mmCIF file of N, CA and C in Angstrom:
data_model
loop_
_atom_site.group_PDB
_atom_site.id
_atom_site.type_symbol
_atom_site.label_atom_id
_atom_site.label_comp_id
_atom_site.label_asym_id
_atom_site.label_seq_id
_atom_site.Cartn_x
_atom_site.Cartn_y
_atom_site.Cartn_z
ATOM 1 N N UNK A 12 -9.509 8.474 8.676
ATOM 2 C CA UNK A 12 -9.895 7.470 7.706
ATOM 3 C C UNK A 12 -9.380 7.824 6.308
ATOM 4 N N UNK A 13 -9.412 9.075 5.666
ATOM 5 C CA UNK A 13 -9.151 9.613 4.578
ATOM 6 C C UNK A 13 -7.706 9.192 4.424
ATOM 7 N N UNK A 14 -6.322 9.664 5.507
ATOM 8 C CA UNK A 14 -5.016 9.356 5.552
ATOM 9 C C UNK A 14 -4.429 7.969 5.451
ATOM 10 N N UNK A 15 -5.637 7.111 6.065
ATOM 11 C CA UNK A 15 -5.638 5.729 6.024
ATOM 12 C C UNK A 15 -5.798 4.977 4.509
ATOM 13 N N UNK A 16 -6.760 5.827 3.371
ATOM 14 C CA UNK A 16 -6.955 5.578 2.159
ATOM 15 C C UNK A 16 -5.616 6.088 1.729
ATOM 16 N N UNK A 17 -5.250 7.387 1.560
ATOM 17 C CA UNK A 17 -4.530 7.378 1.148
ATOM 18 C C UNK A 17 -3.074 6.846 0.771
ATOM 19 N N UNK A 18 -2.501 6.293 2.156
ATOM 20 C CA UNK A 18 -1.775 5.220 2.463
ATOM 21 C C UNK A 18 -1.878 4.166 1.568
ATOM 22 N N UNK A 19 -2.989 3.416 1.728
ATOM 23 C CA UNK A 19 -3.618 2.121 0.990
ATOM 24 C C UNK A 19 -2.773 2.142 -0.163
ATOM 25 N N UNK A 20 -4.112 3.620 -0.927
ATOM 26 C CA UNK A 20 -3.666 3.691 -2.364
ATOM 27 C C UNK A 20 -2.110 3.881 -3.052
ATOM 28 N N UNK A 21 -1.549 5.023 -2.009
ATOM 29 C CA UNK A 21 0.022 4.709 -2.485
ATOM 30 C C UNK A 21 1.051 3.651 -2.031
ATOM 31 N N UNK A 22 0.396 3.070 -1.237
ATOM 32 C CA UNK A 22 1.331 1.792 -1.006
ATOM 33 C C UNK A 22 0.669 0.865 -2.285
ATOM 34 N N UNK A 23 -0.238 0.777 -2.180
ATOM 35 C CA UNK A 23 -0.880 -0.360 -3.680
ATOM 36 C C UNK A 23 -0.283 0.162 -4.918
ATOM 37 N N UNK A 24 0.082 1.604 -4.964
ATOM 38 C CA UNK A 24 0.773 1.957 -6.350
ATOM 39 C C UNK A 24 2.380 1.220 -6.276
ATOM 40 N N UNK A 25 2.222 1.352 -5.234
ATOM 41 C CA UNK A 25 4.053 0.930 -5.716
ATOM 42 C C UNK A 25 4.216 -0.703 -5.244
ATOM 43 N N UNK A 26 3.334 -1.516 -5.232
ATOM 44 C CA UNK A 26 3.332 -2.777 -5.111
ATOM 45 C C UNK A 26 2.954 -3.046 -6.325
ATOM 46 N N UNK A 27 1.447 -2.421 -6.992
ATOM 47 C CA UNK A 27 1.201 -3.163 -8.347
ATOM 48 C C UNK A 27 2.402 -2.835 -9.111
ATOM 49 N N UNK A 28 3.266 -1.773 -9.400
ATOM 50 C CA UNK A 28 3.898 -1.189 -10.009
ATOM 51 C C UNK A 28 5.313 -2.121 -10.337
ATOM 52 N N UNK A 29 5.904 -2.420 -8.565
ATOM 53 C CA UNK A 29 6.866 -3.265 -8.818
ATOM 54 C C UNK A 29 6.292 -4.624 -9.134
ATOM 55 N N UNK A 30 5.000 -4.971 -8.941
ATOM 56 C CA UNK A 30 4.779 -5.953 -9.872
ATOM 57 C C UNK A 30 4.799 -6.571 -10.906
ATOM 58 N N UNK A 31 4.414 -5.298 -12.365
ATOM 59 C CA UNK A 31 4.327 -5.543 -13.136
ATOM 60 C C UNK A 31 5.946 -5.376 -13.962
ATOM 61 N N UNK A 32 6.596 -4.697 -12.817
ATOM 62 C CA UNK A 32 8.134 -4.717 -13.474
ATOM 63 C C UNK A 32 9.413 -5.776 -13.113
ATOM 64 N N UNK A 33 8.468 -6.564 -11.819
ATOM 65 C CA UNK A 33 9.751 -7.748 -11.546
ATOM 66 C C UNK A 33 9.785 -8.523 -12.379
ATOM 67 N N UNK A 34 8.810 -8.941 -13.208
ATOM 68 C CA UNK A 34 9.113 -10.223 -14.397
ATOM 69 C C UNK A 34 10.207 -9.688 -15.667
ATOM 70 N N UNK A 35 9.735 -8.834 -15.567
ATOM 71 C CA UNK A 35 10.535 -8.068 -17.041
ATOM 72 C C UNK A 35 11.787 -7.742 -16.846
ATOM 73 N N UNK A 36 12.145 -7.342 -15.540
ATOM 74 C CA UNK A 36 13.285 -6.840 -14.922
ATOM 75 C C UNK A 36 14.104 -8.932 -14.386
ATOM 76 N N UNK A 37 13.602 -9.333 -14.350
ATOM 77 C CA UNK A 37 14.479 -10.534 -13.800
ATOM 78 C C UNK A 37 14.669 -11.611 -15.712
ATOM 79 N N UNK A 38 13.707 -10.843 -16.009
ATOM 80 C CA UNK A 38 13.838 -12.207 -17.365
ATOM 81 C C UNK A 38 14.820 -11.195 -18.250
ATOM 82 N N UNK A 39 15.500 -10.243 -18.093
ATOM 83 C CA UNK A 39 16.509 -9.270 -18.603
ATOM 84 C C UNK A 39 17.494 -9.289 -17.878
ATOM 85 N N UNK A 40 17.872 -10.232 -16.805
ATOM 86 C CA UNK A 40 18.880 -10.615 -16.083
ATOM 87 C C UNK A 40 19.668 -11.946 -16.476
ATOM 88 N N UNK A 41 18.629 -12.658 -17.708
ATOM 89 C CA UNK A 41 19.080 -13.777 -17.883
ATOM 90 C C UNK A 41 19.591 -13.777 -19.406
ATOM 91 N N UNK A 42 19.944 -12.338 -19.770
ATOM 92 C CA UNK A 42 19.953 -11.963 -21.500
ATOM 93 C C UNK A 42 22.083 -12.133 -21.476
ATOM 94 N N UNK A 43 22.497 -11.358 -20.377
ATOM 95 C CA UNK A 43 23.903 -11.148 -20.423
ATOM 96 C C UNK A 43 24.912 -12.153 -19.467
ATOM 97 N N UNK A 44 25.941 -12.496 -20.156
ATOM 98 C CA UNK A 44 26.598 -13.086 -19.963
ATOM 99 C C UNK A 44 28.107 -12.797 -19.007
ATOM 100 N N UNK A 45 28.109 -11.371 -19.229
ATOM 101 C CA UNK A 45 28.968 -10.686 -18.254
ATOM 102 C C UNK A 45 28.742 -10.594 -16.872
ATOM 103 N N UNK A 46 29.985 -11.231 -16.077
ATOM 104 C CA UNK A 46 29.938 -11.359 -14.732
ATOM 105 C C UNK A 46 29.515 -10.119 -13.754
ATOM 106 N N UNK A 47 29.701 -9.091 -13.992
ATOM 107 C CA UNK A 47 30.409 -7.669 -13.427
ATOM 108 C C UNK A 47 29.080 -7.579 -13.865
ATOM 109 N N UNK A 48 28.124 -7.121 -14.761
ATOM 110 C CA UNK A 48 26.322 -6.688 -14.968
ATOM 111 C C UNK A 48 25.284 -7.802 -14.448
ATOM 112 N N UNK A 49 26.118 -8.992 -14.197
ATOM 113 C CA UNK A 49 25.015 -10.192 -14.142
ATOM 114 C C UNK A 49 24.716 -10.054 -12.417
ATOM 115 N N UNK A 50 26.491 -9.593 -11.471
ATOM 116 C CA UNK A 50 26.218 -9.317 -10.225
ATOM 117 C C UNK A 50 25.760 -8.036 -10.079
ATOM 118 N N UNK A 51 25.378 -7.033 -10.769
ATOM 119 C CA UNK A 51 25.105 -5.941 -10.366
ATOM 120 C C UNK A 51 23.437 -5.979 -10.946
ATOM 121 N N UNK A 52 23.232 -6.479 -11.564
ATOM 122 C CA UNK A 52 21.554 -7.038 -11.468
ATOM 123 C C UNK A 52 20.842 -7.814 -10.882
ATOM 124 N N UNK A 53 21.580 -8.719 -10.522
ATOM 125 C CA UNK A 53 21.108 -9.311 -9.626
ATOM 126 C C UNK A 53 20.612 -8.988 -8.355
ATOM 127 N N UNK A 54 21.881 -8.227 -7.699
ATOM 128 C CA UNK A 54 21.886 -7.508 -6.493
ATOM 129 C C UNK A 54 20.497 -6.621 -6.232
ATOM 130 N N UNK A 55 20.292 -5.678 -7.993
ATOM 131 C CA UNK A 55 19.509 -4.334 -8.267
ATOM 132 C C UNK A 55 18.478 -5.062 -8.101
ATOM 133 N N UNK A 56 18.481 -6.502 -8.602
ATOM 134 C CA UNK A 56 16.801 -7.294 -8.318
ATOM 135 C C UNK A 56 16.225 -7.468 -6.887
ATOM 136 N N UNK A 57 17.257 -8.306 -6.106
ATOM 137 C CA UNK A 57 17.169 -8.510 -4.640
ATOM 138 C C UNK A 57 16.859 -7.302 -3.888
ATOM 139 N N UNK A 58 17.335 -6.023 -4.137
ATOM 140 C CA UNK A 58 17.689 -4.724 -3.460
ATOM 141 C C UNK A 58 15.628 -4.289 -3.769
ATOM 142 N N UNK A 59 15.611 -4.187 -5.187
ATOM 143 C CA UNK A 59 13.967 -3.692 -5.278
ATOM 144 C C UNK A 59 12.533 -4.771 -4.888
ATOM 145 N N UNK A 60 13.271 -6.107 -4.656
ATOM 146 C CA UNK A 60 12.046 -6.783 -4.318
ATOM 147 C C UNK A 60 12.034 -7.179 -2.513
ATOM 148 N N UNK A 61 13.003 -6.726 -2.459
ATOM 149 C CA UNK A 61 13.052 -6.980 -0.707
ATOM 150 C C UNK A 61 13.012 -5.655 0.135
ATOM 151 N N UNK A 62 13.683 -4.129 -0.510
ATOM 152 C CA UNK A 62 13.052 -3.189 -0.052
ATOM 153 C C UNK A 62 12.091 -1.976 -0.574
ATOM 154 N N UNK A 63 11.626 -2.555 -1.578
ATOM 155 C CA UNK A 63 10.603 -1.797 -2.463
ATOM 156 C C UNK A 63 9.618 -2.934 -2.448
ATOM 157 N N UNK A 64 9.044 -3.258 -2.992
ATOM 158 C CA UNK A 64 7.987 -3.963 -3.224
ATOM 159 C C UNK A 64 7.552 -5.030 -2.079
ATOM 160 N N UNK A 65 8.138 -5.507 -1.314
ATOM 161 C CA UNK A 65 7.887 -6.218 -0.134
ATOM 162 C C UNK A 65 7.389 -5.361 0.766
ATOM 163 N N UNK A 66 7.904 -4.416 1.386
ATOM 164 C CA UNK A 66 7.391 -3.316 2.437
ATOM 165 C C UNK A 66 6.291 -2.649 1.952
ATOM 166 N N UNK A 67 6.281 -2.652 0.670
ATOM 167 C CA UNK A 67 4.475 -1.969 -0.190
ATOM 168 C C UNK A 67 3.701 -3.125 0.145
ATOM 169 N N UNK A 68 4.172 -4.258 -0.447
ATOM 170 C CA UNK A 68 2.624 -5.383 -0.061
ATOM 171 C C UNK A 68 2.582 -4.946 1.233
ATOM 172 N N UNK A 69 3.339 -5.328 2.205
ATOM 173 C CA UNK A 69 2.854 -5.062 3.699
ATOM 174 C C UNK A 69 2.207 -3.862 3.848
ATOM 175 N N UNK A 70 2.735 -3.044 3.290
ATOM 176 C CA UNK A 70 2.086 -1.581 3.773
ATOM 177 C C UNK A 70 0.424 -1.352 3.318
ATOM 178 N N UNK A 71 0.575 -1.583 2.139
ATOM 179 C CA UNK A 71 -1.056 -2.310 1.253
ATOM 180 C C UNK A 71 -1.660 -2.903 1.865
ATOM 181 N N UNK A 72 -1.615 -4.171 2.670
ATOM 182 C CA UNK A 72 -2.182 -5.443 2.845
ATOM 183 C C UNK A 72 -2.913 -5.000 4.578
ATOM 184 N N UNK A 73 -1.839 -4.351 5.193
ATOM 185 C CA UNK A 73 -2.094 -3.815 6.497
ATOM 186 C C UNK A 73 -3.117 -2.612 6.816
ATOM 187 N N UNK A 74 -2.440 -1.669 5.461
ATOM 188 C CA UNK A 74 -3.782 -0.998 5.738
ATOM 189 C C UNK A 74 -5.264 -0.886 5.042
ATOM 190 N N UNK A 75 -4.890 -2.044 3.663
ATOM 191 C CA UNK A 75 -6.379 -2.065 3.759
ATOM 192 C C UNK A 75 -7.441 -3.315 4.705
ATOM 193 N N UNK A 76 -6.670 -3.678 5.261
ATOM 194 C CA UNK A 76 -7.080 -4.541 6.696
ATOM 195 C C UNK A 76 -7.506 -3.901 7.508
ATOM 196 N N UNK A 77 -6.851 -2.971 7.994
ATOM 197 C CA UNK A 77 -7.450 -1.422 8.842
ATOM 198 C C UNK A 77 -8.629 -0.933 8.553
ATOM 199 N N UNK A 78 -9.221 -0.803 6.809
ATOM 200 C CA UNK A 78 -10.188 -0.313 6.396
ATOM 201 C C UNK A 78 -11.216 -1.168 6.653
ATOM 202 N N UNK A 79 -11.392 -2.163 6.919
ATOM 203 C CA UNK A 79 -12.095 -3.114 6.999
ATOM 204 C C UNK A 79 -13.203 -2.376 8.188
ATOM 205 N N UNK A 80 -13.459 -1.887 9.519
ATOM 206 C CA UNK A 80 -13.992 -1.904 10.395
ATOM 207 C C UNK A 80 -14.527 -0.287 9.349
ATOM 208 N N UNK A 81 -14.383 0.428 8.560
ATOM 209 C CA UNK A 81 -14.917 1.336 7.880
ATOM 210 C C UNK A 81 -15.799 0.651 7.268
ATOM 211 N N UNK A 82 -15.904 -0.593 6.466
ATOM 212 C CA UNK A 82 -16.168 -1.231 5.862
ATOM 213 C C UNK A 82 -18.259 -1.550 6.378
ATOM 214 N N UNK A 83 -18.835 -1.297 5.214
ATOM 215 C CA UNK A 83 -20.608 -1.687 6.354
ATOM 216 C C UNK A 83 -20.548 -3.385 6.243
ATOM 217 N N UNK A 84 -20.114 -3.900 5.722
ATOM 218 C CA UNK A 84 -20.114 -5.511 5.435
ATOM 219 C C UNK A 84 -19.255 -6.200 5.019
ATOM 220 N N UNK A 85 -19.171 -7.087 5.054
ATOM 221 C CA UNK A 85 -18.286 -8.374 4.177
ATOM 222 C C UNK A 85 -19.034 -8.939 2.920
ATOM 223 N N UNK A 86 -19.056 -7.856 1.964
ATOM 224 C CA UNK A 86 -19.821 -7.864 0.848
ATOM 225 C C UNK A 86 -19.387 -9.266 -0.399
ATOM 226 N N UNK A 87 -20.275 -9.724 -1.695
ATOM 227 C CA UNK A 87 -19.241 -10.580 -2.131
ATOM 228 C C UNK A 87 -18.278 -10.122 -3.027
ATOM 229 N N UNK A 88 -18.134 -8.914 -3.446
ATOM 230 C CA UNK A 88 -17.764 -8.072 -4.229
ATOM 231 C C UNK A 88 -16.178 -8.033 -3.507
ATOM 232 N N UNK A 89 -16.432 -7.589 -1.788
ATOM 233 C CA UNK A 89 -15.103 -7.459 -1.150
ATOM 234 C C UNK A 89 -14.413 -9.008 -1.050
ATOM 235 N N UNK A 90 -14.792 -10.031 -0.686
ATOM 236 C CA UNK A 90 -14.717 -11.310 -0.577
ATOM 237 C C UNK A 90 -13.966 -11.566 -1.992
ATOM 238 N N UNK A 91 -14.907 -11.534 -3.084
ATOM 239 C CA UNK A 91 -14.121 -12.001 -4.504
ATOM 240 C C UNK A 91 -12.795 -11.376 -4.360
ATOM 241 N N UNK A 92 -12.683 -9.728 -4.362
ATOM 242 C CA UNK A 92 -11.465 -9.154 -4.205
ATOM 243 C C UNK A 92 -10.329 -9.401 -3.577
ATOM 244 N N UNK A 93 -10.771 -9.919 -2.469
ATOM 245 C CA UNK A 93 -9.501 -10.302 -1.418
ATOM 246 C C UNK A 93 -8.906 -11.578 -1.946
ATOM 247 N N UNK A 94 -10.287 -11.995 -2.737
ATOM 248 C CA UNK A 94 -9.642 -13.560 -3.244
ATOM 249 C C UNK A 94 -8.659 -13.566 -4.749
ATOM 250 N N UNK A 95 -8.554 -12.636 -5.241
ATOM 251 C CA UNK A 95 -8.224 -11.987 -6.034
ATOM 252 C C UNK A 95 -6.388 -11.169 -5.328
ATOM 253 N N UNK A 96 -6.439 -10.720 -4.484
ATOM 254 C CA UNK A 96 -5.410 -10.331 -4.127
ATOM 255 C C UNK A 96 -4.182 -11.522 -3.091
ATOM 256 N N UNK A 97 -5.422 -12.291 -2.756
ATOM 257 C CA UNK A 97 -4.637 -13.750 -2.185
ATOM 258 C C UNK A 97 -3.606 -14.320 -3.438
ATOM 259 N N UNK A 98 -4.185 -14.253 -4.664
ATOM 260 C CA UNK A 98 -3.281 -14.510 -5.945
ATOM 261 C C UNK A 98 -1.949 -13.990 -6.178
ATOM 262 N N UNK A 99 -2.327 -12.357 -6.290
ATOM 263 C CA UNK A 99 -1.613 -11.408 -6.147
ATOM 264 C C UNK A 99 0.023 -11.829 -5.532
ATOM 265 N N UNK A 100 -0.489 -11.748 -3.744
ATOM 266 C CA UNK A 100 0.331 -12.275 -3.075
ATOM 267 C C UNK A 100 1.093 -13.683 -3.618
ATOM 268 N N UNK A 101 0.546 -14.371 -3.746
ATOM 269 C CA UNK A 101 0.882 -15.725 -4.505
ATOM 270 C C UNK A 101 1.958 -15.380 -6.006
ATOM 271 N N UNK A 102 1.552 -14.481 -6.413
ATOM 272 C CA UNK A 102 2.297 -14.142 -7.656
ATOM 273 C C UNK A 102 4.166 -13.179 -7.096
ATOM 274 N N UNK A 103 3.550 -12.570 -6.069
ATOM 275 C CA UNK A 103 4.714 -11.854 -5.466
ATOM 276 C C UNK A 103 5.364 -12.796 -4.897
ATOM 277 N N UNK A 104 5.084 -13.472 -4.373
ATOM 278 C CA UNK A 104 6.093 -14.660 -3.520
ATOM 279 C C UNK A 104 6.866 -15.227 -5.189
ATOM 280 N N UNK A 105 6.165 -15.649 -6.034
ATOM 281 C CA UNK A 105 6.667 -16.424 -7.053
ATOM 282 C C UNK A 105 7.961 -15.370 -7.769
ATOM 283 N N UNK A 106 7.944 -14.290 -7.495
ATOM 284 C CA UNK A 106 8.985 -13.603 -7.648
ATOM 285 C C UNK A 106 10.135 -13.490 -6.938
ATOM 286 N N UNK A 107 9.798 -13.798 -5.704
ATOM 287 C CA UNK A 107 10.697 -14.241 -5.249
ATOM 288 C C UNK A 107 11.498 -15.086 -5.328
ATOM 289 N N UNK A 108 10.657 -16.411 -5.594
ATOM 290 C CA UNK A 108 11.281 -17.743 -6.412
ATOM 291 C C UNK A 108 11.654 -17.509 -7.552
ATOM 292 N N UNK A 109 11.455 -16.783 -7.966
ATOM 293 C CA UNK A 109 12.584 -16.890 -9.992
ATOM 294 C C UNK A 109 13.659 -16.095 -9.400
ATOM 295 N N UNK A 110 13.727 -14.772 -8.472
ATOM 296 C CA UNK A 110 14.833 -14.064 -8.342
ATOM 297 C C UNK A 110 15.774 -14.781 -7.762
ATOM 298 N N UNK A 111 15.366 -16.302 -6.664
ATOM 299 C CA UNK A 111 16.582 -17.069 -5.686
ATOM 300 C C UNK A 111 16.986 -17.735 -6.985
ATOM 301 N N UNK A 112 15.928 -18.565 -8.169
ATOM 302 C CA UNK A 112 16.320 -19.174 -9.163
ATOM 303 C C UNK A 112 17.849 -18.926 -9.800
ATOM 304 N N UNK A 113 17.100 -17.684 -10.611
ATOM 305 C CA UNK A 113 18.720 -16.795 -11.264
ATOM 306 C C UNK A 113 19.512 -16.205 -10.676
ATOM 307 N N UNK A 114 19.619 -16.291 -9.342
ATOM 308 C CA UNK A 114 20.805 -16.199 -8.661
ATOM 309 C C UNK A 114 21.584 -17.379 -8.194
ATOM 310 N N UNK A 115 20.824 -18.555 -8.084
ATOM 311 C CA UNK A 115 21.302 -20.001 -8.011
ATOM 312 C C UNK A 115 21.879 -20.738 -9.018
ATOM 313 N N UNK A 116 21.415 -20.494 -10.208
ATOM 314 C CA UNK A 116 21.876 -20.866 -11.699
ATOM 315 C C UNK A 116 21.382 -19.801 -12.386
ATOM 316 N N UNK A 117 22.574 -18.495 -12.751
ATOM 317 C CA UNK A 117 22.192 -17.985 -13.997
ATOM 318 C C UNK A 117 21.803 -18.364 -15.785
ATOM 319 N N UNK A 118 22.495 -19.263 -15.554
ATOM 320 C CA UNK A 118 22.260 -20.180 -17.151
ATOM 321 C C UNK A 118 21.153 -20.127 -17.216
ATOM 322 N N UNK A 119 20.269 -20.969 -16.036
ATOM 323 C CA UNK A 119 19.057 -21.133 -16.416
ATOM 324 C C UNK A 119 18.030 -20.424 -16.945
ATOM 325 N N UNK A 120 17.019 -21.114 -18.025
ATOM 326 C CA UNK A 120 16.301 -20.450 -19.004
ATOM 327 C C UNK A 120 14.967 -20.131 -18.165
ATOM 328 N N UNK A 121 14.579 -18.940 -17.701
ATOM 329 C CA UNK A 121 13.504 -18.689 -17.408
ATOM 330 C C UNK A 121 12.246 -17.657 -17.443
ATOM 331 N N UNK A 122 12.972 -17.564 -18.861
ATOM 332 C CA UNK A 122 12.043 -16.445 -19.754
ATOM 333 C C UNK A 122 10.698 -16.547 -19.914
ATOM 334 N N UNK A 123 10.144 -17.904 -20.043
ATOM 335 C CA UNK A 123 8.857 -18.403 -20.080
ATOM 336 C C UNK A 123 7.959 -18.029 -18.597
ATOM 337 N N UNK A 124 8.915 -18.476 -17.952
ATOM 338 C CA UNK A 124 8.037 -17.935 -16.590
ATOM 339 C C UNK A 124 7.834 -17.065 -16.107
ATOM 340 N N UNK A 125 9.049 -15.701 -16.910
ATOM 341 C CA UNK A 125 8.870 -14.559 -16.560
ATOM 342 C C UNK A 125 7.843 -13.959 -17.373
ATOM 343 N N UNK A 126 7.361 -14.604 -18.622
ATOM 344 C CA UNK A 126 6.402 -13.949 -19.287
ATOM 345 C C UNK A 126 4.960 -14.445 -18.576
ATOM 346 N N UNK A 127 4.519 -15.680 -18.619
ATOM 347 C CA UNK A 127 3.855 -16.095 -17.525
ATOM 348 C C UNK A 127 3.195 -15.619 -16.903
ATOM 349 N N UNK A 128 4.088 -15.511 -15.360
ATOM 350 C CA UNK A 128 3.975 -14.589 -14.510
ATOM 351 C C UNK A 128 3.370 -12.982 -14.409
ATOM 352 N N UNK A 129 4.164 -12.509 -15.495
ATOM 353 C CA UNK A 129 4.157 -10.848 -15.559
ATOM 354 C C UNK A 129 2.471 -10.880 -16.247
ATOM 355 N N UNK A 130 2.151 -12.012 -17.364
ATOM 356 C CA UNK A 130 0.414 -11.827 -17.897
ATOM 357 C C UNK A 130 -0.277 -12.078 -17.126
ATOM 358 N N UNK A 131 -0.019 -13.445 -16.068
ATOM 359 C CA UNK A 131 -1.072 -13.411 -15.205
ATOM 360 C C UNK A 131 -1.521 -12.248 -14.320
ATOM 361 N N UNK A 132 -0.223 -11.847 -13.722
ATOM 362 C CA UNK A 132 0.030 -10.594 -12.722
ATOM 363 C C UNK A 132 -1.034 -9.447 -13.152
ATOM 364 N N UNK A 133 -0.518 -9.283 -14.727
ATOM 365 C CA UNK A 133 -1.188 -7.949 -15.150
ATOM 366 C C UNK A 133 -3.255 -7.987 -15.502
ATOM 367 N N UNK A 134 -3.635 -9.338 -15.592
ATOM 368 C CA UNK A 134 -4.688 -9.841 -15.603
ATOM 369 C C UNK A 134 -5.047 -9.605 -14.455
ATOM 370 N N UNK A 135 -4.417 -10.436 -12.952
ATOM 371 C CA UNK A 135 -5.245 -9.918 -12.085
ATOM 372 C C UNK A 135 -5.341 -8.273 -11.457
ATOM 373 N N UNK A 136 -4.164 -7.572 -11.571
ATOM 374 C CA UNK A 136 -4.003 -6.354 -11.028
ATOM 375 C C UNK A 136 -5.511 -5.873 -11.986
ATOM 376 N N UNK A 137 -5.759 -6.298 -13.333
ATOM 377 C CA UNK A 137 -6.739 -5.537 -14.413
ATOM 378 C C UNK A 137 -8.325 -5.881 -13.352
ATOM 379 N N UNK A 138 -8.390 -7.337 -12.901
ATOM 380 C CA UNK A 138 -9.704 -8.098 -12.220
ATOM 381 C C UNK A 138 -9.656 -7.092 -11.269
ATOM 382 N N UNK A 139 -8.763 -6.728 -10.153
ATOM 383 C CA UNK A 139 -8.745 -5.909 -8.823
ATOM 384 C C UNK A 139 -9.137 -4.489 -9.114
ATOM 385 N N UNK A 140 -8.590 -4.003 -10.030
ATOM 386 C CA UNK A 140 -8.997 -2.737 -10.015
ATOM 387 C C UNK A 140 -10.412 -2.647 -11.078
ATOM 388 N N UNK A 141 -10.807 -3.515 -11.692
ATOM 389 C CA UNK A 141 -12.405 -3.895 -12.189
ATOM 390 C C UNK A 141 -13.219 -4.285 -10.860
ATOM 391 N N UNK A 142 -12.933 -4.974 -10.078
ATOM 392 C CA UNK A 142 -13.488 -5.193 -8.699
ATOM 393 C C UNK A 142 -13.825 -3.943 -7.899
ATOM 394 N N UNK A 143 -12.975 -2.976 -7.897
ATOM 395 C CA UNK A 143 -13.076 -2.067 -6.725
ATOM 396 C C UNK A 143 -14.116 -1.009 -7.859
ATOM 397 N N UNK A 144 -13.715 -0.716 -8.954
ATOM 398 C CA UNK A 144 -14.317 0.181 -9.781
ATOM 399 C C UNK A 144 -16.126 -0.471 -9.526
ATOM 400 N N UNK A 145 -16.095 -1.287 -10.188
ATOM 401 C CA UNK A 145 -17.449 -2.177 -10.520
ATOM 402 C C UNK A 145 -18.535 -1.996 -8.968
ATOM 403 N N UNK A 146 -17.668 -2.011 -8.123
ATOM 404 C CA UNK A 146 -18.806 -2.189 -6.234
ATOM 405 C C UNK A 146 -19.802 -1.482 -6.396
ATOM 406 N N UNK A 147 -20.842 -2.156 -5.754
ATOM 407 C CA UNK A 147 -22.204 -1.273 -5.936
ATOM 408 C C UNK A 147 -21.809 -0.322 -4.986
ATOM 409 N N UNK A 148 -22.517 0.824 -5.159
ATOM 410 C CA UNK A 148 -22.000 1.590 -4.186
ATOM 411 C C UNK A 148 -23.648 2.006 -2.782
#
């Protein structure tokens, strides 16, 4: 059970982590105009959100699903949380969508959404880890 937390927690580090860096990292893809940095960021974007941060949500999501039968209840504390990380997910997919974006039309202006995104993101990652801190114990 302990190896199973631990898992959790370092897969959740490197999911919140590339979280809070895909907005910032894709809305700095849309600053340069050079062909030769615009494909080699792009690529560096696709490369960290499809094998870094995608295989963490899964790895996160799976095993704290696992924890669940550790779990004494379906508390509302755990309930709010999950509802809280349903967002999460929702916010990671949306990264996905700005990264097909600026690779479909670099011109396009999508700085706004990368700021957006990255506050909401960092709001809820702040609610989730106030959630887990806060549980009665």
């Amino acid at each position: 059970m302990h190896l199973l937390k631990l898992l959790h927690f370092a897969a959740l580090l490197a999911w919140c982590g590339t979280l809070l860096y895909m907005p910032a990292m894709i809305a700095a893809g849309t600053h340069h105009n050079q062909p030769m940095f615009y494909r080699h960021h792009t690529h560096l974007m696709r490369l960290m959100f499809t094998l870094v941060s995608s295989p963490a949500a899964l790895l996160a999501i799976i095993s704290g699903t696992l924890l669940f039968p550790g779990a004494a209840a379906l508390e509302p504390w755990l309930i709010l949380k999950l509802s809280v990380v349903c967002l999460l997910v929702i916010g990671h997919a949306l990264c996905g969508v700005l990264i097909l974006k600026i690779e479909r039309r670099p011109e396009g202006r999508i700085r706004r959404h990368c700021t957006i995104l990255g506050s909401v993101l960092t709001v809820l990652l702040g609610v989730t880890l106030w959630l887990v801190l806060a549980k009665p114990l």
